């Protein structure tokens, strides 16, 4: 089966520009810094960069609060730098996927500045305004970053709706003018030759706050089909929606090609498995590996007429090797490689988050003064006011806080890990002296080369892109084992999630020699009776 779309055999690399590479010594990553690292990404073999927002922003939420969609944040550079990035990336067969944040704008966006002026202003209905009810908020919807989702505006005596911070007012998608303005902005970027869009909390655009509906509103798919028709249709672009609540059923609605909506979505069913029942992300419970296995396998077989994304990390999630692996000196490399092999041999488009390819880890803080992220800071205030112990709140932040993913990329063992010649905007993880790109490139057995092999394998294997996924059930509970096969080839993939050994007995496979990837570099594996070492993982070409 030949490739229908480039993004079905490519691997995407996510860059959080603030923390990737600084080029002018101000301690903040920037676009020229990214350009200077394109050869590194070419070496890794990735086919596209998902670029977290670089647009003008007051940075309440580090760029996810946009004040001008068609201009670049000065700390990151100029529109010329952006044009150069698109051009230089294309020269290396790397597409640029922009972050589309259109559930809300910054309150400093000209649309909101106008809307706030008066109820009669032509931009008023670009946002969601409501009169007080009994002198209070219209209802008790809560904002993601704490407090009510309704902010009172003295000037007009009305509330406006914001699902994130009060400086991120939600756009009113029921207003056709809003939708047309967004299509226009999207086409401005499409005309620049970008490769696609990642769509921030896109499942919220059909919200109906009066009915307490925030995600999966009744018009969500209508709006996406209208977007497709008016912007990227027929242009073979990668469009991936961030949809926290997606189930396999609605994931198919988004990604079934016949529906002309999106290429795929990020679903987070696996990513909430260490969250206490009915709790928030900060309410912790240990991961049950059997549950993770069930969720990952369910998604692999559920999208008959759709397409999966595959990821462990992003700029909102703690780093996987610390979260569910083992970031100790002894097992960090082994477990990081296990995650890479387990995920990248599955069916779908894999995403690598900056630093994941060298096994970067979480960075624990001792005090809230070290924390940057608005989500963590607001939660700290809220829980402290409710009487939670400081130590307990800081522990939650160290396990699940978003800053864990935002510490600067570790390039070498020099000052500030080679990220900046100045003072980094956020602390650099002290382990940069051992964990950095330079060391990884010099070590043929590094995590980097496991990722590089996986990226290359996907580029050259139709079986990996299109082959069927078949679970192997007769294995220990904490061992993943599956097959990818088509008429031509068959891969067997095994991953031991435990720090303990586990016994594998697959007599039907017997002795195997064609081991294409493995984190213990075994040459021969007798599967009829094999003792898996801690975090051992391998991919074997059986046919
Ligand atoms: O995130 C959506 C979102 O809901 C996350 O904030 C998530 O709830 C939280 O991080 C728990 O992990 C997107 C962006 O990825 C995020 O960076 C933005 O803060 C948010 O939307 C608002 O734009
Ligand atoms: Ca800079």
XYZ file of C-alpha atoms and ligand atoms in Angstrom:
567
model
C 0.000 0.000 0.000
C 1.754 3.190 -0.990
C 1.770 6.223 1.235
C -1.322 8.328 0.944
C 0.138 11.158 3.070
C 3.671 12.129 4.014
C 2.618 12.363 7.681
C 1.762 8.666 7.811
C 5.416 7.619 7.593
C 7.048 10.691 9.129
C 7.958 11.366 12.763
C 7.173 14.823 14.187
C 9.487 16.660 16.615
C 7.917 19.174 19.016
C 9.901 22.319 19.791
C 9.009 24.573 22.735
C 10.836 27.629 21.300
C 11.406 29.376 24.634
C 13.552 26.456 25.817
C 15.157 25.059 22.672
C 18.132 27.254 21.692
C 18.958 30.887 22.448
C 20.962 32.697 19.738
C 21.389 36.220 21.172
C 22.339 35.626 24.807
C 19.129 36.957 26.378
C 18.479 33.573 27.990
C 15.322 32.987 25.919
C 15.200 30.478 23.064
C 14.451 31.982 19.652
C 13.836 31.259 15.960
C 17.445 31.881 14.871
C 18.414 29.357 17.561
C 16.088 26.781 16.017
C 17.552 27.463 12.546
C 21.030 26.801 13.963
C 19.868 23.338 15.087
C 18.102 22.159 11.914
C 21.048 19.936 10.905
C 20.770 18.134 14.246
C 17.080 17.470 13.539
C 17.908 16.407 9.985
C 20.358 13.914 11.497
C 17.621 12.559 13.754
C 15.591 12.102 10.547
C 12.324 13.777 11.561
C 9.956 14.947 8.811
C 8.236 17.849 10.569
C 8.584 20.230 13.499
C 5.491 21.054 15.582
C 6.424 24.551 16.698
C 4.724 25.700 19.917
C 3.435 29.293 19.519
C 5.887 31.983 18.354
C 3.234 34.681 17.756
C 3.025 38.028 19.591
C 1.978 37.324 23.176
C 2.177 38.886 26.665
C 3.277 35.388 27.798
C 0.745 34.844 30.574
C 0.756 31.248 29.350
C 4.084 31.276 27.493
C 2.645 32.049 24.081
C -0.688 30.218 24.368
C -2.218 33.683 24.875
C -1.901 35.317 21.459
C -2.225 39.067 20.873
C -1.385 39.002 17.121
C -1.593 35.796 15.064
C 0.233 37.419 12.156
C 3.243 38.804 13.943
C 6.138 37.200 15.821
C 6.865 37.598 19.562
C 9.880 39.998 19.701
C 11.781 37.727 22.150
C 11.617 34.978 19.496
C 12.612 37.198 16.533
C 10.943 38.659 13.438
C 8.669 37.495 10.624
C 11.792 37.415 8.432
C 13.311 34.898 10.874
C 10.100 32.864 10.598
C 10.209 32.960 6.779
C 13.849 31.850 6.955
C 12.987 28.958 9.308
C 10.300 27.693 6.895
C 12.749 28.000 3.990
C 15.755 26.406 5.758
C 13.611 23.563 7.104
C 12.138 22.867 3.663
C 15.707 22.626 2.264
C 16.159 19.731 4.712
C 12.795 18.103 3.831
C 11.406 19.209 7.197
C 7.942 20.797 7.289
C 6.893 23.379 9.872
C 3.600 22.597 11.677
C 2.320 25.741 13.414
C 0.430 25.745 16.722
C -3.120 27.016 16.102
C -4.528 28.495 19.328
C -8.039 29.627 18.441
C -10.194 28.558 21.369
C -9.164 31.874 22.916
C -6.949 34.891 22.311
C -4.954 37.053 24.712
C -6.966 39.848 26.323
C -4.426 42.136 24.625
C -5.516 41.001 21.145
C -7.042 43.944 19.236
C -10.335 42.033 18.897
C -10.724 41.881 22.692
C -9.425 45.398 23.239
C -12.247 46.535 20.908
C -14.848 44.144 22.366
C -14.229 45.463 25.871
C -14.915 49.056 24.819
C -18.714 48.695 24.785
C -21.645 46.346 24.252
C -22.247 48.003 20.862
C -18.692 47.528 19.607
C -18.616 45.484 16.341
C -16.133 43.069 17.972
C -18.277 42.540 21.106
C -19.616 39.176 19.909
C -16.188 37.858 19.026
C -16.244 36.784 22.682
C -18.731 35.307 25.141
C -20.384 37.976 27.334
C -23.213 37.368 29.823
C -25.170 39.501 32.320
C -24.790 38.634 35.996
C -27.349 36.162 37.374
C -28.612 37.228 40.831
C -25.675 39.639 40.910
C -23.170 36.813 40.407
C -21.367 34.714 37.759
C -23.826 33.227 35.230
C -22.956 29.680 36.406
C -20.273 27.835 38.355
C -18.086 26.685 35.448
C -14.475 26.585 36.631
C -11.367 27.746 34.754
C -8.502 25.312 34.067
C -6.058 27.624 35.777
C -8.190 28.112 38.877
C -11.194 30.189 39.917
C -14.410 30.904 38.036
C -14.474 30.759 34.226
C -16.367 34.081 34.321
C -14.544 37.409 34.781
C -16.526 40.528 35.651
C -15.950 43.586 33.436
C -16.803 46.766 35.439
C -16.992 48.888 32.311
C -19.960 47.068 30.780
C -21.316 45.318 33.890
C -21.075 41.950 32.123
C -18.947 38.828 32.597
C -16.766 37.361 29.871
C -15.912 33.651 29.604
C -12.379 32.226 29.903
C -11.638 28.533 30.298
C -7.970 29.238 30.977
C -6.573 32.375 32.582
C -8.624 35.576 32.692
C -6.087 36.941 30.212
C -7.218 34.235 27.737
C -10.849 35.129 26.831
C -12.647 32.397 24.827
C -13.647 33.244 21.267
C -17.322 32.926 20.318
C -17.237 30.331 17.539
C -20.984 30.616 16.941
C -20.134 33.990 15.365
C -19.471 33.451 11.637
C -17.243 36.562 11.621
C -14.939 34.860 14.134
C -14.703 31.762 11.960
C -14.037 33.757 8.783
C -11.336 35.791 10.554
C -9.666 32.552 11.622
C -9.824 31.039 8.128
C -8.182 34.221 6.814
C -5.376 33.978 9.395
C -4.839 30.272 8.669
C -4.528 30.988 4.940
C -1.944 33.691 5.704
C 0.220 30.928 7.215
C -0.671 28.305 4.580
C 0.453 30.763 1.870
C 3.863 30.842 3.620
C 4.288 27.141 2.829
C 3.863 25.639 6.295
C 3.252 21.899 6.587
C 0.214 21.942 8.852
C -1.331 22.865 12.193
C -1.496 21.446 15.713
C -4.823 22.681 17.071
C -4.848 23.744 20.711
C -7.838 22.393 22.741
C -9.801 22.211 19.500
C -12.561 20.097 21.091
C -13.634 23.232 22.979
C -14.571 25.369 19.953
C -18.177 24.222 19.920
C -18.709 25.022 23.613
C -22.078 26.206 24.958
C -21.294 27.607 28.432
C -24.944 28.384 29.216
C -25.648 24.666 29.029
C -22.410 23.923 30.928
C -21.077 22.294 27.732
C -17.351 22.978 27.268
C -15.918 20.121 25.147
C -17.564 18.254 22.236
C -20.297 20.818 21.654
C -23.017 20.135 19.042
C -21.344 22.177 16.254
C -17.737 21.037 16.833
C -17.559 18.826 13.748
C -19.467 21.318 11.598
C -16.872 23.964 12.429
C -13.990 21.575 11.659
C -15.495 20.648 8.297
C -16.036 24.342 7.541
C -12.404 25.011 8.541
C -11.129 22.186 6.323
C -13.075 23.419 3.301
C -11.951 27.039 3.764
C -8.275 26.462 4.454
C -6.160 23.274 4.206
C -8.395 20.954 2.135
C -6.545 19.282 -0.719
C -3.165 20.566 0.446
C -1.849 17.361 2.087
C -1.075 19.141 5.350
C -0.761 17.508 8.766
C -3.598 18.691 11.028
C -3.609 17.269 14.555
C -6.230 18.298 17.084
C -5.534 18.375 20.827
C -8.608 16.668 22.264
C -8.163 15.749 25.922
C -11.452 13.904 26.237
C -11.371 11.988 22.939
C -12.546 8.369 22.885
C -11.854 5.986 19.996
C -15.383 6.619 18.752
C -15.077 10.381 18.338
C -11.396 10.135 17.414
C -12.628 8.387 14.289
C -15.050 11.258 13.642
C -12.064 13.649 13.582
C -9.703 11.527 11.493
C -11.879 9.534 9.065
C -10.699 10.899 5.682
C -14.245 10.693 4.296
C -15.315 13.357 6.801
C -12.789 15.973 5.678
C -11.894 17.155 9.174
C -8.371 16.474 10.546
C -5.509 14.026 9.954
C -5.507 12.817 13.546
C -5.923 13.883 17.184
C -3.879 13.739 20.384
C -5.961 11.672 22.799
C -4.906 11.521 26.442
C -6.579 8.398 27.801
C -3.162 6.882 28.631
C -1.897 10.165 30.028
C -4.395 10.336 32.900
C -3.860 6.792 34.234
C -1.765 8.002 37.204
C -4.459 10.507 38.206
C -6.622 9.634 41.233
C -10.261 8.768 40.423
C -12.423 11.951 40.337
C -9.285 13.948 41.171
C -7.288 16.512 39.265
C -3.927 15.832 37.624
C -2.312 16.808 40.948
C -4.072 13.986 42.838
C -1.636 11.157 42.285
C -1.988 7.397 42.086
C 0.581 4.851 40.884
C 0.370 3.776 37.260
C -1.126 0.308 36.740
C 0.842 -1.102 33.795
C -1.935 -3.531 32.889
C -4.275 -0.539 32.472
C -1.733 1.246 30.270
C -1.387 -1.874 28.122
C -5.165 -2.130 27.733
C -5.510 1.539 26.721
C -2.601 1.553 24.252
C -3.783 -1.680 22.599
C -7.406 -0.540 22.468
C -6.411 2.562 20.514
C -4.249 0.525 18.151
C -7.199 -1.583 17.000
C -9.988 1.013 17.268
C -9.419 3.432 14.412
C -10.471 1.342 11.418
C -11.209 4.508 9.400
C -8.945 6.983 11.119
C -5.359 7.594 12.201
C -3.537 7.581 15.545
C -0.973 9.939 16.986
C 1.615 8.323 19.280
C 3.272 10.283 22.101
C 4.509 10.128 25.685
C 5.587 13.730 26.104
C 4.764 17.330 25.273
C 5.247 20.769 26.847
C 2.375 20.131 29.296
C 3.454 16.697 30.551
C 6.200 15.504 32.899
C 9.066 13.673 31.215
C 8.213 10.018 30.632
C 11.482 8.502 31.851
C 10.877 10.140 35.254
C 7.105 9.675 35.242
C 6.737 5.983 34.328
C 10.301 4.812 33.724
C 13.302 4.918 35.986
C 15.557 7.968 35.795
C 18.191 6.510 38.113
C 21.769 6.297 36.867
C 21.425 2.544 36.451
C 18.180 2.372 34.463
C 17.558 5.778 32.808
C 18.998 4.785 29.413
C 17.438 1.306 29.441
C 13.960 2.533 30.346
C 14.100 5.513 27.974
C 14.935 3.164 25.095
C 12.126 0.820 26.180
C 9.594 3.672 25.879
C 10.963 4.592 22.446
C 10.769 1.050 21.029
C 7.349 0.307 22.583
C 5.770 3.469 21.129
C 7.511 3.869 17.780
C 6.804 0.328 16.595
C 3.054 0.958 16.951
C 0.693 2.154 14.187
C 0.238 5.918 13.841
C 2.326 9.100 13.664
C 4.917 9.300 16.469
C 5.809 12.624 18.127
C 9.142 13.235 19.865
C 9.214 16.098 22.372
C 12.468 18.063 22.573
C 14.931 16.307 24.891
C 13.009 13.007 24.928
C 15.499 11.669 22.361
C 18.363 12.104 24.862
C 16.410 10.949 27.916
C 16.057 14.307 29.642
C 14.415 14.026 33.080
C 12.087 15.988 35.385
C 13.626 18.748 37.502
C 12.335 18.746 41.114
C 11.990 22.115 42.877
C 11.991 22.834 46.619
C 9.922 26.004 46.677
C 7.122 27.625 44.655
C 9.459 30.588 43.979
C 11.332 28.313 41.522
C 8.161 27.598 39.512
C 7.253 29.512 36.323
C 4.068 27.852 35.070
C 0.796 29.729 35.707
C -1.072 26.422 36.077
C 1.189 25.218 38.912
C 1.331 28.618 40.626
C -2.463 29.062 40.604
C -2.978 25.506 41.870
C -0.450 26.151 44.666
C -2.370 29.240 45.787
C -5.724 27.449 45.601
C -4.608 24.348 47.506
C -2.664 26.311 50.110
C -5.820 28.341 50.772
C -7.660 25.032 51.211
C -5.151 23.962 53.834
C -3.024 21.475 51.861
C 0.520 20.973 53.205
C 3.155 22.942 51.212
C 5.305 19.831 50.891
C 2.393 17.860 49.434
C 1.661 20.570 46.851
C 5.332 20.861 45.869
C 5.452 17.057 45.528
C 2.488 17.167 43.089
C 4.230 19.883 41.097
C 7.444 17.858 40.970
C 5.544 14.817 39.688
C 3.108 16.463 37.241
C 4.059 20.144 36.793
C 4.546 21.489 33.285
C 7.913 23.144 34.055
C 9.406 19.623 34.068
C 9.124 19.667 30.270
C 10.228 23.286 29.894
C 13.732 23.310 31.387
C 16.175 24.307 28.634
C 17.317 21.759 26.052
C 20.648 20.270 27.134
C 23.114 20.617 24.209
C 26.487 20.074 25.910
C 28.236 20.111 29.296
C 29.185 23.797 29.151
C 27.563 26.627 31.149
C 23.734 26.551 30.906
C 24.104 23.320 28.883
C 24.977 25.337 25.779
C 21.375 26.584 25.640
C 22.411 30.204 26.169
C 25.533 32.288 26.727
C 23.445 34.352 29.178
C 21.229 33.344 32.128
C 18.492 30.870 31.089
C 14.894 32.111 31.627
C 14.148 28.907 33.604
C 16.618 26.777 35.595
C 18.666 24.254 33.602
C 18.521 20.707 34.988
C 21.865 20.193 36.831
C 22.201 16.724 35.221
C 23.052 18.458 31.922
C 26.713 17.621 32.569
C 25.907 13.922 31.926
C 22.730 14.232 29.838
C 23.280 16.342 26.694
C 23.187 16.156 22.897
C 26.960 16.280 22.447
C 27.448 13.239 24.688
C 24.568 11.437 22.957
C 25.990 11.983 19.455
C 29.395 10.687 20.557
C 27.959 7.531 22.170
C 26.818 4.968 19.548
C 24.778 3.254 22.265
C 22.886 6.406 23.296
C 19.111 6.844 23.407
C 19.497 9.232 20.461
C 20.581 6.452 18.118
C 17.668 4.252 19.200
C 15.311 7.081 18.186
C 17.243 7.675 14.970
C 16.933 3.985 14.006
C 13.200 3.980 14.781
C 12.610 7.139 12.719
C 14.540 5.656 9.818
C 12.779 2.292 10.077
C 9.367 3.970 9.777
C 10.513 5.918 6.726
C 11.494 2.689 4.964
C 8.996 0.120 6.176
C 5.491 -0.115 4.784
C 4.832 -2.854 7.335
C 5.521 -0.429 10.176
C 3.287 2.244 8.650
C 0.394 0.087 7.419
C 0.835 -3.369 8.993
C -1.813 -4.843 11.272
C -1.360 -4.598 15.042
C -1.875 -7.892 16.887
C -1.551 -8.223 20.657
C 0.309 -11.227 22.100
C -1.683 -12.096 25.191
C 0.313 -14.987 26.752
C 2.832 -12.753 28.537
C 3.350 -11.497 32.116
C 1.036 -8.660 33.147
C 3.718 -5.959 33.003
C 5.166 -7.071 29.691
C 3.970 -5.586 26.420
C 4.190 -7.870 23.395
C 2.702 -7.273 20.004
C 3.161 -8.012 16.353
C 3.063 -5.715 13.346
C 2.544 -7.585 10.120
C 1.451 -7.448 6.499
C 1.860 -9.861 3.604
C 5.574 -9.093 3.298
C 6.994 -8.729 6.786
C 6.348 -9.369 10.464
C 7.861 -7.591 13.451
C 7.649 -8.839 17.042
C 7.965 -6.150 19.723
C 8.477 -6.843 23.442
C 8.859 -4.401 26.354
C 9.331 -5.273 30.019
C 7.922 -2.382 32.035
C 9.283 -3.745 35.321
C 12.549 -3.226 37.143
C 12.197 -6.923 37.953
C 12.907 -9.780 35.558
C 9.986 -11.361 33.726
C 9.726 -14.769 32.046
C 8.734 -14.928 28.383
C 7.670 -18.237 26.819
C 6.729 -17.951 23.162
C 7.681 -21.374 21.786
C 6.015 -20.620 18.463
C 8.826 -18.105 17.828
C 11.798 -20.162 19.054
C 15.296 -18.850 18.393
C 15.429 -15.399 16.745
C 18.502 -13.706 15.278
C 17.152 -10.750 13.291
C 16.984 -8.316 16.205
C 16.632 -4.879 14.623
C 16.547 -2.937 17.919
C 17.194 -3.788 21.553
C 18.235 -1.944 24.707
C 20.538 -4.808 25.840
C 22.051 -5.390 22.415
C 21.320 -9.151 22.497
C 22.380 -10.967 19.292
C 20.329 -14.128 19.666
C 17.072 -14.504 21.620
C 15.465 -17.883 22.286
C 11.835 -16.883 22.762
C 10.734 -20.381 23.677
C 12.043 -19.535 27.137
C 13.568 -16.116 27.698
C 14.156 -14.207 30.927
C 13.534 -10.519 30.273
C 15.953 -8.244 32.140
C 14.764 -5.042 33.864
C 13.130 -2.723 31.269
C 14.352 -5.007 28.483
C 12.826 -4.195 25.145
C 13.507 -5.329 21.586
C 12.033 -5.437 18.096
C 12.658 -8.576 16.028
C 12.030 -8.979 12.314
C 10.419 -12.415 12.260
C 9.579 -12.385 8.539
O -3.429 22.610 26.840
C -4.729 22.175 27.056
C -4.907 21.826 28.468
O -5.995 21.598 28.894
C -3.713 21.731 29.332
O -3.526 23.020 29.916
C -3.933 20.690 30.391
O -5.237 20.779 30.869
C -3.029 20.955 31.528
O -1.793 21.331 31.021
C -2.943 19.669 32.347
O -1.847 18.930 31.909
C -3.285 23.530 25.775
C -1.808 23.860 25.674
O -1.096 22.666 25.338
C -1.380 24.391 27.011
O 0.023 24.623 27.040
C -2.122 25.697 27.242
O -1.814 26.169 28.545
C -3.639 25.502 27.134
O -4.041 24.699 26.046
C -4.313 26.853 26.920
O -3.950 27.323 25.641
Ca 17.123 34.710 22.593
